[in-house]
Short mmCIF file of C-alpha atoms in Angstrom, two decimals:
data_model
loop_
_atom_site.label_atom_id
_atom_site.label_comp_id
_atom_site.label_asym_id
_atom_site.label_seq_id
_atom_site.Cartn_x
_atom_site.Cartn_y
_atom_site.Cartn_z
CA MET A 184 -17.96 -31.30 5.03
CA GLN A 185 -15.16 -31.94 2.48
CA GLY A 186 -14.83 -30.25 -0.79
CA LEU A 187 -12.28 -29.09 -3.67
CA VAL A 188 -11.07 -25.83 -3.96
CA GLU A 189 -11.44 -25.10 -7.58
CA ARG A 190 -10.24 -21.57 -7.95
CA LEU A 191 -9.48 -18.55 -5.98
CA ASP A 192 -11.96 -15.46 -5.94
CA TRP A 193 -10.30 -11.89 -6.59
CA GLU A 194 -9.64 -11.53 -2.81
CA GLY A 195 -7.33 -14.40 -3.02
CA LEU A 196 -9.53 -16.91 -1.27
CA GLY A 197 -10.08 -20.36 -2.69
CA ILE A 198 -13.65 -21.11 -3.55
CA VAL A 199 -15.13 -24.48 -2.50
CA LYS A 200 -18.51 -25.62 -3.54
CA LEU A 201 -20.85 -27.27 -0.81
CA GLY A 202 -24.18 -28.08 -2.24
CA ASN A 203 -25.89 -24.99 -3.22
CA ARG A 204 -23.18 -22.78 -1.10
CA GLU A 205 -19.99 -21.15 -1.93
CA ILE A 206 -17.59 -21.09 0.95
CA HIS A 207 -14.42 -19.04 0.38
CA VAL A 208 -11.33 -20.48 2.06
CA PRO A 209 -8.23 -18.40 3.35
CA PHE A 210 -4.68 -19.89 2.63
CA THR A 211 -5.71 -22.31 0.05
CA ALA A 212 -4.58 -22.87 -3.60
CA PRO A 213 -6.61 -24.59 -6.56
CA GLY A 214 -6.56 -28.23 -6.10
CA ASP A 215 -6.55 -28.29 -2.37
CA VAL A 216 -9.05 -30.77 -0.68
CA VAL A 217 -10.41 -28.97 2.47
CA GLU A 218 -12.35 -30.28 5.25
CA ILE A 219 -14.50 -27.33 6.39
CA LYS A 220 -16.29 -27.41 10.01
CA ARG A 221 -17.19 -23.90 10.42
CA TRP A 222 -18.09 -20.55 8.54
CA ARG A 223 -19.04 -17.16 9.14
CA ARG A 224 -21.10 -14.57 6.90
CA LYS A 225 -19.60 -11.55 5.74
CA LYS A 226 -22.34 -9.42 3.72
CA ARG A 227 -23.01 -11.81 1.10
CA THR A 228 -19.73 -14.20 1.34
CA LEU A 229 -19.57 -17.25 3.28
CA ILE A 230 -16.00 -17.46 4.94
CA ALA A 231 -14.41 -20.41 6.60
CA THR A 232 -13.14 -20.04 10.10
CA GLU A 233 -12.28 -23.40 11.19
CA TYR A 234 -10.89 -25.67 8.42
CA GLU A 235 -8.16 -28.29 7.47
CA ILE A 236 -6.44 -28.97 4.39
CA VAL A 237 -6.49 -32.61 4.16
CA GLU A 238 -4.65 -33.06 0.30
CA HIS A 239 -2.47 -30.60 -0.92
CA SER A 240 -2.57 -29.18 -4.44
CA GLU A 241 0.72 -29.69 -6.77
CA ILE A 242 0.95 -26.03 -7.35
CA ARG A 243 1.40 -25.03 -3.56
CA GLY A 244 5.01 -23.87 -2.61
CA LYS A 245 6.36 -23.74 0.76
CA PRO A 246 5.82 -20.20 2.61
CA VAL A 247 9.21 -18.37 3.60
CA CYS A 248 7.33 -16.52 6.67
CA PRO A 249 7.05 -18.79 9.92
CA TYR A 250 3.51 -16.60 10.77
CA PHE A 251 1.95 -17.27 7.32
CA GLY A 252 -1.58 -18.71 7.89
CA THR A 253 -2.21 -16.89 11.06
CA CYS A 254 -1.00 -13.46 10.42
CA GLY A 255 -3.33 -11.38 8.22
CA GLY A 256 -0.50 -9.63 6.33
CA CYS A 257 0.31 -12.19 3.18
CA LEU A 258 -2.84 -14.34 1.98
CA LEU A 259 -0.69 -15.98 -1.18
CA GLN A 260 2.87 -16.74 0.03
CA HIS A 261 1.96 -20.35 -0.43
CA LEU A 262 1.63 -19.93 -4.26
CA PRO A 263 4.63 -19.91 -6.60
CA TYR A 264 5.55 -16.21 -7.47
CA ASP A 265 4.43 -16.89 -11.21
CA GLU A 266 1.21 -18.48 -10.20
CA GLN A 267 0.52 -15.11 -7.80
CA VAL A 268 1.36 -13.07 -11.27
CA LYS A 269 -0.91 -15.35 -13.34
CA PHE A 270 -3.64 -14.72 -10.61
CA LYS A 271 -3.34 -10.89 -10.80
CA SER A 272 -3.12 -10.87 -14.80
CA ASP A 273 -6.46 -13.01 -14.78
CA LYS A 274 -7.79 -10.75 -12.40
CA LEU A 275 -7.01 -7.42 -14.19
CA SER A 276 -8.12 -8.96 -17.37
CA GLU A 277 -11.73 -10.16 -16.12
CA ILE A 278 -12.62 -6.96 -14.18
CA LEU A 279 -11.26 -4.55 -17.01
CA GLY A 280 -12.72 -6.91 -19.86
CA MET A 281 -9.45 -7.07 -21.97
CA GLU A 282 -6.02 -8.64 -21.61
CA VAL A 283 -3.53 -7.16 -19.10
CA ASP A 284 -0.35 -8.54 -18.59
CA VAL A 285 1.54 -7.71 -15.10
CA ILE A 286 5.03 -6.66 -14.58
CA PRO A 287 6.46 -8.90 -11.65
CA SER A 288 7.99 -7.42 -8.82
CA PRO A 289 11.98 -7.28 -8.93
CA GLU A 290 12.07 -8.49 -5.44
CA ILE A 291 9.53 -10.66 -3.63
CA TYR A 292 11.02 -10.49 -0.21
CA GLY A 293 12.58 -7.43 1.67
CA HIS A 294 10.77 -5.55 -0.80
CA ARG A 295 8.40 -3.56 1.54
CA ASN A 296 9.56 -0.31 2.70
CA ARG A 297 7.15 0.37 5.38
CA ILE A 298 5.73 -1.98 8.34
CA ASP A 299 3.12 -0.73 10.96
CA VAL A 300 3.54 -2.95 14.13
CA VAL A 301 1.21 -2.98 16.65
CA ILE A 302 2.51 -2.95 20.48
CA SER A 303 -0.07 -4.63 22.70
CA THR A 304 -0.85 -6.68 25.73
CA GLY A 305 -1.54 -9.52 23.34
CA GLY A 306 1.68 -9.22 21.55
CA ILE A 307 4.06 -7.33 19.36
CA GLY A 308 3.14 -7.76 15.54
CA PHE A 309 0.36 -7.82 13.04
CA ARG A 310 -3.34 -8.56 13.32
CA ARG A 311 -4.46 -11.90 13.19
CA ARG A 312 -6.39 -12.76 9.78
CA GLY A 313 -9.90 -11.74 10.07
CA THR A 314 -9.63 -10.11 13.52
CA TRP A 315 -8.83 -6.39 14.71
CA TRP A 316 -8.75 -7.42 18.09
CA ASP A 317 -5.97 -10.34 18.23
CA VAL A 318 -2.45 -9.99 17.36
CA VAL A 319 0.27 -12.47 16.00
CA ASN A 320 3.66 -12.19 17.63
CA ILE A 321 6.43 -11.72 15.45
CA GLU A 322 10.13 -11.74 15.72
CA GLY A 323 10.39 -9.94 12.17
CA CYS A 324 8.98 -9.70 8.51
CA PRO A 325 10.43 -11.20 5.68
CA VAL A 326 8.58 -9.02 3.31
CA PHE A 327 10.31 -5.85 4.88
CA GLY A 328 13.55 -7.63 5.74
CA ASP A 329 16.24 -8.10 8.19
CA ALA A 330 15.95 -4.59 9.77
CA SER A 331 12.42 -5.41 11.20
CA ARG A 332 14.15 -8.04 13.29
CA ARG A 333 16.67 -5.73 14.51
CA VAL A 334 14.26 -2.84 15.54
CA LEU A 335 11.82 -5.18 17.14
CA SER A 336 14.55 -6.92 19.40
CA SER A 337 15.62 -3.36 20.41
CA LEU A 338 11.55 -2.34 21.12
CA ARG A 339 11.57 -5.67 23.38
CA GLU A 340 14.73 -4.52 25.13
CA PHE A 341 13.25 -1.03 25.78
CA ILE A 342 10.07 -2.73 27.00
CA GLU A 343 12.05 -5.11 29.52
CA ASP A 344 13.97 -2.34 30.76
CA HIS A 345 11.39 0.26 31.44
CA LYS A 346 7.97 -1.65 31.56
CA PRO A 347 6.04 1.05 29.94
CA SER A 348 2.13 0.16 29.56
CA LEU A 349 1.15 -1.59 26.40
CA TYR A 350 -1.65 -1.24 24.36
CA GLU A 351 -5.15 -2.75 25.29
CA ILE A 352 -6.76 -2.95 21.78
CA GLY A 353 -10.55 -1.74 21.87
CA LYS A 354 -9.84 -0.14 25.34
CA ASN A 355 -7.78 2.92 24.12
CA LYS A 356 -5.80 2.05 27.09
CA GLY A 357 -1.67 1.73 27.32
CA PHE A 358 1.05 3.89 26.58
CA LEU A 359 3.04 2.48 23.59
CA ARG A 360 0.76 1.60 20.70
CA TYR A 361 2.75 1.06 17.40
CA ILE A 362 6.26 1.19 16.06
CA VAL A 363 6.36 1.96 12.40
CA ILE A 364 9.44 1.00 10.46
CA ARG A 365 10.74 2.68 7.32
CA GLU A 366 13.48 1.82 5.03
CA GLY A 367 15.01 3.45 1.86
CA LYS A 368 15.37 0.26 -0.11
CA PHE A 369 18.14 2.12 -2.49
CA THR A 370 19.82 4.49 0.11
CA GLY A 371 19.52 2.21 3.10
CA GLU A 372 18.41 4.79 5.32
CA LEU A 373 16.30 3.62 8.39
CA MET A 374 13.59 5.45 10.11
CA VAL A 375 11.74 4.29 13.40
CA ASN A 376 8.56 5.94 14.59
CA LEU A 377 7.20 5.23 18.09
CA VAL A 378 3.66 5.90 18.42
CA THR A 379 2.05 6.41 21.77
CA GLY A 380 -0.69 7.64 23.78
CA GLN A 381 -0.44 10.52 26.17
CA GLY A 382 2.52 10.22 28.69
CA SER A 383 6.05 10.75 29.03
CA LEU A 384 8.64 8.68 27.28
CA SER A 385 12.05 7.81 28.81
CA GLU A 386 14.84 10.07 27.80
CA ASP A 387 17.08 7.13 26.65
CA PHE A 388 15.00 5.88 24.08
CA PRO A 389 16.84 6.86 21.14
CA ALA A 390 19.76 4.97 22.43
CA TYR A 391 17.68 1.61 21.92
CA PHE A 392 18.01 2.46 18.23
CA ASP A 393 21.01 4.29 17.63
CA TYR A 394 21.59 2.34 14.57
CA ALA A 395 18.75 4.47 12.88
CA ASP A 396 19.13 7.26 10.87
CA SER A 397 15.89 9.00 12.00
CA ILE A 398 13.95 8.43 15.14
CA TYR A 399 10.54 9.81 16.10
CA TRP A 400 8.04 9.79 19.05
CA SER A 401 4.32 10.66 17.69
CA VAL A 402 1.58 10.75 20.10
CA ASN A 403 -1.82 9.93 19.18
CA ARG A 404 -4.04 12.01 21.26
CA THR A 405 -7.55 10.63 19.73
CA PRO A 406 -9.55 7.37 20.55
CA SER A 407 -8.67 5.97 17.30
CA ASP A 408 -6.48 2.93 16.48
CA VAL A 409 -4.25 4.21 13.98
CA SER A 410 -0.54 4.14 13.90
CA TYR A 411 0.21 7.79 13.41
CA GLY A 412 0.05 10.89 15.47
CA GLU A 413 1.45 14.24 16.21
CA VAL A 414 5.17 14.51 16.18
CA GLU A 415 6.05 15.15 19.71
CA ARG A 416 10.02 14.84 19.03
CA PHE A 417 12.69 13.40 16.80
CA TRP A 418 16.49 12.67 16.91
CA LYS A 419 19.08 12.84 14.34
CA ASN A 420 17.80 13.48 10.52
CA GLU A 421 14.09 14.86 10.10
CA PHE A 422 13.96 12.59 6.97
CA ILE A 423 15.12 9.48 5.31
CA ARG A 424 15.63 9.41 1.45
CA GLU A 425 14.44 7.07 -1.11
CA ARG A 426 15.83 6.99 -4.63
CA LEU A 427 13.88 5.68 -7.94
CA ASP A 428 15.98 5.89 -10.50
CA ASP A 429 17.80 9.39 -10.60
CA VAL A 430 15.32 11.28 -8.59
CA VAL A 431 15.71 11.25 -4.52
CA TYR A 432 12.79 11.71 -2.34
CA LEU A 433 12.19 12.75 1.55
CA ILE A 434 10.39 10.44 3.60
CA HIS A 435 8.75 11.84 6.71
CA PRO A 436 6.83 9.62 9.23
CA ASN A 437 3.41 11.20 8.31
CA SER A 438 4.01 11.04 4.52
CA PHE A 439 2.64 8.54 2.17
CA PHE A 440 5.06 6.82 -0.42
CA GLN A 441 4.81 3.66 -2.57
CA THR A 442 5.64 0.64 -0.58
CA ASN A 443 7.54 -1.25 -2.87
CA SER A 444 10.30 0.80 -3.86
CA TYR A 445 11.91 -1.52 -6.30
CA GLN A 446 8.85 -2.20 -8.25
CA ALA A 447 8.24 1.80 -7.90
CA VAL A 448 10.99 2.48 -10.09
CA ASN A 449 8.81 0.47 -12.86
CA LEU A 450 5.79 2.39 -11.98
CA VAL A 451 7.29 5.53 -12.57
CA LYS A 452 8.68 4.47 -15.83
CA GLU A 453 5.30 3.24 -17.01
CA VAL A 454 3.73 6.66 -16.34
CA GLU A 455 6.54 8.05 -18.12
CA LYS A 456 6.04 6.10 -20.97
CA ALA A 457 2.23 6.96 -21.26
CA VAL A 458 2.62 10.60 -21.25
CA GLU A 459 2.31 12.65 -24.47
CA GLY A 460 2.90 16.37 -24.95
CA GLU A 461 5.01 18.71 -22.66
CA ARG A 462 2.36 20.22 -20.20
CA VAL A 463 1.32 17.49 -17.49
CA LEU A 464 -1.00 17.81 -14.62
CA ASP A 465 -0.77 15.72 -11.63
CA LEU A 466 -3.93 15.33 -9.99
CA TYR A 467 -3.80 13.57 -6.60
CA SER A 468 -0.24 14.29 -6.72
CA GLY A 469 0.96 13.50 -3.20
CA VAL A 470 4.50 13.93 -2.22
CA GLY A 471 5.19 14.26 -6.15
CA THR A 472 6.17 10.92 -6.49
CA PHE A 473 5.24 11.22 -10.63
CA GLY A 474 5.45 14.84 -10.67
CA VAL A 475 9.22 15.35 -9.63
CA TYR A 476 10.22 12.38 -11.95
CA LEU A 477 8.69 13.72 -14.95
CA ALA A 478 9.97 17.33 -14.30
CA LYS A 479 13.23 15.72 -14.19
CA ARG A 480 12.74 14.73 -17.76
CA ASP A 481 11.64 18.05 -18.85
CA PHE A 482 8.30 17.84 -18.53
CA LYS A 483 6.37 20.76 -17.68
CA VAL A 484 4.58 19.67 -14.45
CA GLU A 485 1.70 21.24 -12.23
CA GLY A 486 0.59 19.04 -9.16
CA ILE A 487 -2.75 19.55 -7.18
CA GLU A 488 -3.08 17.45 -3.96
CA ILE A 489 -5.67 18.25 -1.06
CA ASN A 490 -3.27 17.58 1.82
CA PRO A 491 -1.43 20.46 2.64
CA PHE A 492 1.55 18.32 4.05
CA ALA A 493 2.04 16.30 1.10
CA VAL A 494 2.11 19.19 -0.95
CA GLU A 495 4.84 20.76 1.27
CA MET A 496 6.88 17.53 0.97
CA ALA A 497 6.37 17.57 -2.95
CA ASN A 498 7.95 20.85 -3.27
CA ARG A 499 10.70 19.99 -1.12
CA ASN A 500 11.26 16.95 -3.22
CA ALA A 501 10.99 19.41 -6.28
CA GLU A 502 13.94 21.74 -4.72
CA LEU A 503 16.13 18.61 -3.56
CA ASN A 504 15.85 17.39 -7.00
CA ASN A 505 16.53 20.99 -8.73
CA VAL A 506 13.36 20.69 -11.04
CA ASP A 507 11.13 23.44 -12.22
CA ALA A 508 7.56 21.68 -10.92
CA ILE A 509 4.62 23.50 -9.28
CA PHE A 510 2.63 21.62 -6.41
CA ARG A 511 -0.32 23.38 -4.73
CA VAL A 512 -2.94 22.70 -2.45
CA GLY A 513 -6.20 22.24 -4.07
CA GLU A 514 -9.16 19.89 -5.30
CA ASP A 515 -9.23 18.66 -8.83
CA LYS A 516 -12.43 21.36 -8.90
CA ASP A 517 -10.12 24.16 -8.82
CA VAL A 518 -8.49 23.64 -12.30
CA GLU A 519 -10.19 26.09 -14.81
CA ASN A 520 -9.68 23.74 -17.88
CA LEU A 521 -8.38 20.61 -17.97
CA ALA A 522 -7.83 20.91 -21.77
CA ASN A 523 -4.96 23.37 -21.11
CA TYR A 524 -2.63 20.46 -20.58
CA ASP A 525 -1.47 17.84 -23.02
CA THR A 526 -1.66 14.83 -20.23
CA VAL A 527 -3.58 14.47 -17.17
CA ILE A 528 -2.37 12.00 -14.49
CA LEU A 529 -5.01 10.38 -12.05
CA ASP A 530 -3.79 8.65 -9.19
CA PRO A 531 -7.01 8.69 -6.88
CA PRO A 532 -7.32 6.85 -3.29
CA ARG A 533 -9.08 3.48 -3.55
CA ALA A 534 -12.76 4.75 -4.00
CA GLY A 535 -11.77 5.99 -7.32
CA LEU A 536 -12.72 9.38 -9.13
CA HIS A 537 -15.30 11.82 -7.69
CA PRO A 538 -18.41 11.91 -10.09
CA LYS A 539 -17.88 15.82 -10.61
CA LEU A 540 -14.41 14.90 -11.65
CA ILE A 541 -15.46 12.58 -14.07
CA ARG A 542 -17.98 14.94 -15.44
CA LYS A 543 -15.16 17.71 -15.72
CA ILE A 544 -13.24 15.48 -17.60
CA LEU A 545 -15.82 14.57 -20.00
CA LYS A 546 -16.72 18.28 -20.71
CA ASP A 547 -13.07 19.51 -21.07
CA GLU A 548 -11.89 16.86 -23.00
CA PRO A 549 -8.13 16.73 -22.34
CA GLN A 550 -6.44 14.63 -25.02
CA THR A 551 -4.47 12.11 -22.95
CA ILE A 552 -5.21 10.60 -19.47
CA VAL A 553 -2.95 8.19 -17.32
CA TYR A 554 -5.05 6.63 -14.88
CA VAL A 555 -3.20 4.99 -11.92
CA SER A 556 -5.22 2.57 -9.83
CA CYS A 557 -4.86 0.21 -7.06
CA ASN A 558 -8.42 -0.99 -7.18
CA PRO A 559 -9.41 -2.41 -10.32
CA ARG A 560 -13.15 -2.51 -9.48
CA THR A 561 -13.28 1.04 -8.93
CA LEU A 562 -11.26 1.65 -11.86
CA LYS A 563 -13.54 -0.31 -14.17
CA LEU A 564 -16.74 1.75 -12.94
CA ASN A 565 -14.93 4.93 -13.83
CA LEU A 566 -13.56 3.80 -17.23
CA ASP A 567 -17.31 2.84 -18.03
CA LYS A 568 -18.09 6.57 -17.92
CA LEU A 569 -14.84 7.75 -19.55
CA LEU A 570 -15.13 5.29 -22.44
CA SER A 571 -18.28 7.68 -24.08
CA LYS A 572 -15.39 9.61 -24.83
CA TYR A 573 -12.06 8.02 -24.62
CA SER A 574 -10.60 4.69 -25.88
CA ILE A 575 -7.79 2.73 -23.87
CA GLU A 576 -4.87 2.77 -25.76
CA SER A 577 -2.77 0.67 -23.15
CA ALA A 578 -3.09 -1.17 -20.00
CA VAL A 579 -0.44 -2.73 -17.83
CA GLY A 580 -0.32 -4.32 -14.29
CA LEU A 581 2.19 -4.09 -11.59
CA ASP A 582 2.38 -6.46 -8.71
CA MET A 583 3.58 -3.50 -6.25
CA PHE A 584 2.30 -6.12 -3.58
CA PRO A 585 3.49 -9.68 -3.60
CA HIS A 586 1.94 -12.44 -1.49
CA THR A 587 -1.23 -10.42 -1.63
CA PRO A 588 -4.40 -10.34 -3.98
CA HIS A 589 -3.63 -6.58 -4.53
CA VAL A 590 -2.17 -5.08 -8.02
CA GLU A 591 -1.82 -1.68 -9.43
CA VAL A 592 -2.56 -0.93 -13.00
CA VAL A 593 -1.87 1.92 -15.19
CA VAL A 594 -4.21 2.76 -18.10
CA LYS A 595 -3.43 5.02 -20.95
CA LEU A 596 -6.56 6.63 -22.27
CA LYS A 597 -7.00 8.69 -25.44
CA PHE A 598 -9.62 11.28 -26.44
CA LYS A 599 -11.69 9.80 -29.50
CA VAL A 600 -11.47 12.64 -32.16
#
């Protein structure tokens, strides 16, 4: 059956109407004519699994990555970048019910500072689109940059020389599992973290990556298919560093950091612009990305984070930058009165704010809230409740994730007097 892609859904899939059905087709653009042969149902959505583009849209561009269309990492690389930004602006505007401009990423290739590459019997690379069991074998990743090609070449050389067993996905077998590559885009520092199952690693492993600034071996002792584990050993530097504007952050294999360093500079600046007053509470403070940056600008910052290791990293970052900021382990309910702060920064996980925190905000009535979200849908659900006492003063999107449908947004809320 043949049909025209009329528009993209908010997940970046093209929508084709066939009779009473709407079929969602990956890797398509508005204006494409598609021959759909098979589809599957995912919850209430029909997703094409076998299809052919018989006529290309005029807006379609040429993807840079040779793996585009099979790799599950990038979904929108076939769209010119200005079309991607427009798509994200339209998405935010419709979901939030207001016009929201999106700041484009300063770089759209070589921008990503972390990739997690699976090392499996089926290939070394990323999951094939729509699967967890199949891997697209890659030589390098253009959104990460040239270092990915060098690291993966060294990894293959190590495997060729030592013949370790590789991950059998779904069976929890095999020694080598993942290689996680991280790079400070503004410092040039490179980290390689090999994640394995239990076993012994050849002593000469670090020699294959002697160009890296930090080399780790981590062990996943659980049956879970994850790209992290307990640190078994490291060579050279314990951390690499990244710089956002005039602030330096330490990066550890088990710490989270914004994955687009170039756009993260704009993100921290947008948060700073939205902050009012002097006393700032940074909830979900992580490694201190916002808190340390603001403390460098003489705000009095207190950060609360549930992850003890992230708190340790945040305090290290505060010390490294010689700023007075206090980060402690805790939950949002541990704050006695949110109204004691001039501004409260909220940067929750994708699930959004816990209902108890929303109730506490509405009870305590802090004057200014800066809400940073990577999930516009949960943001909208939270705003629907908060707007009973707050009004939106500003909202701006930031494209942290070029070539994907994802977008970050910073919303400033003011208490209604």
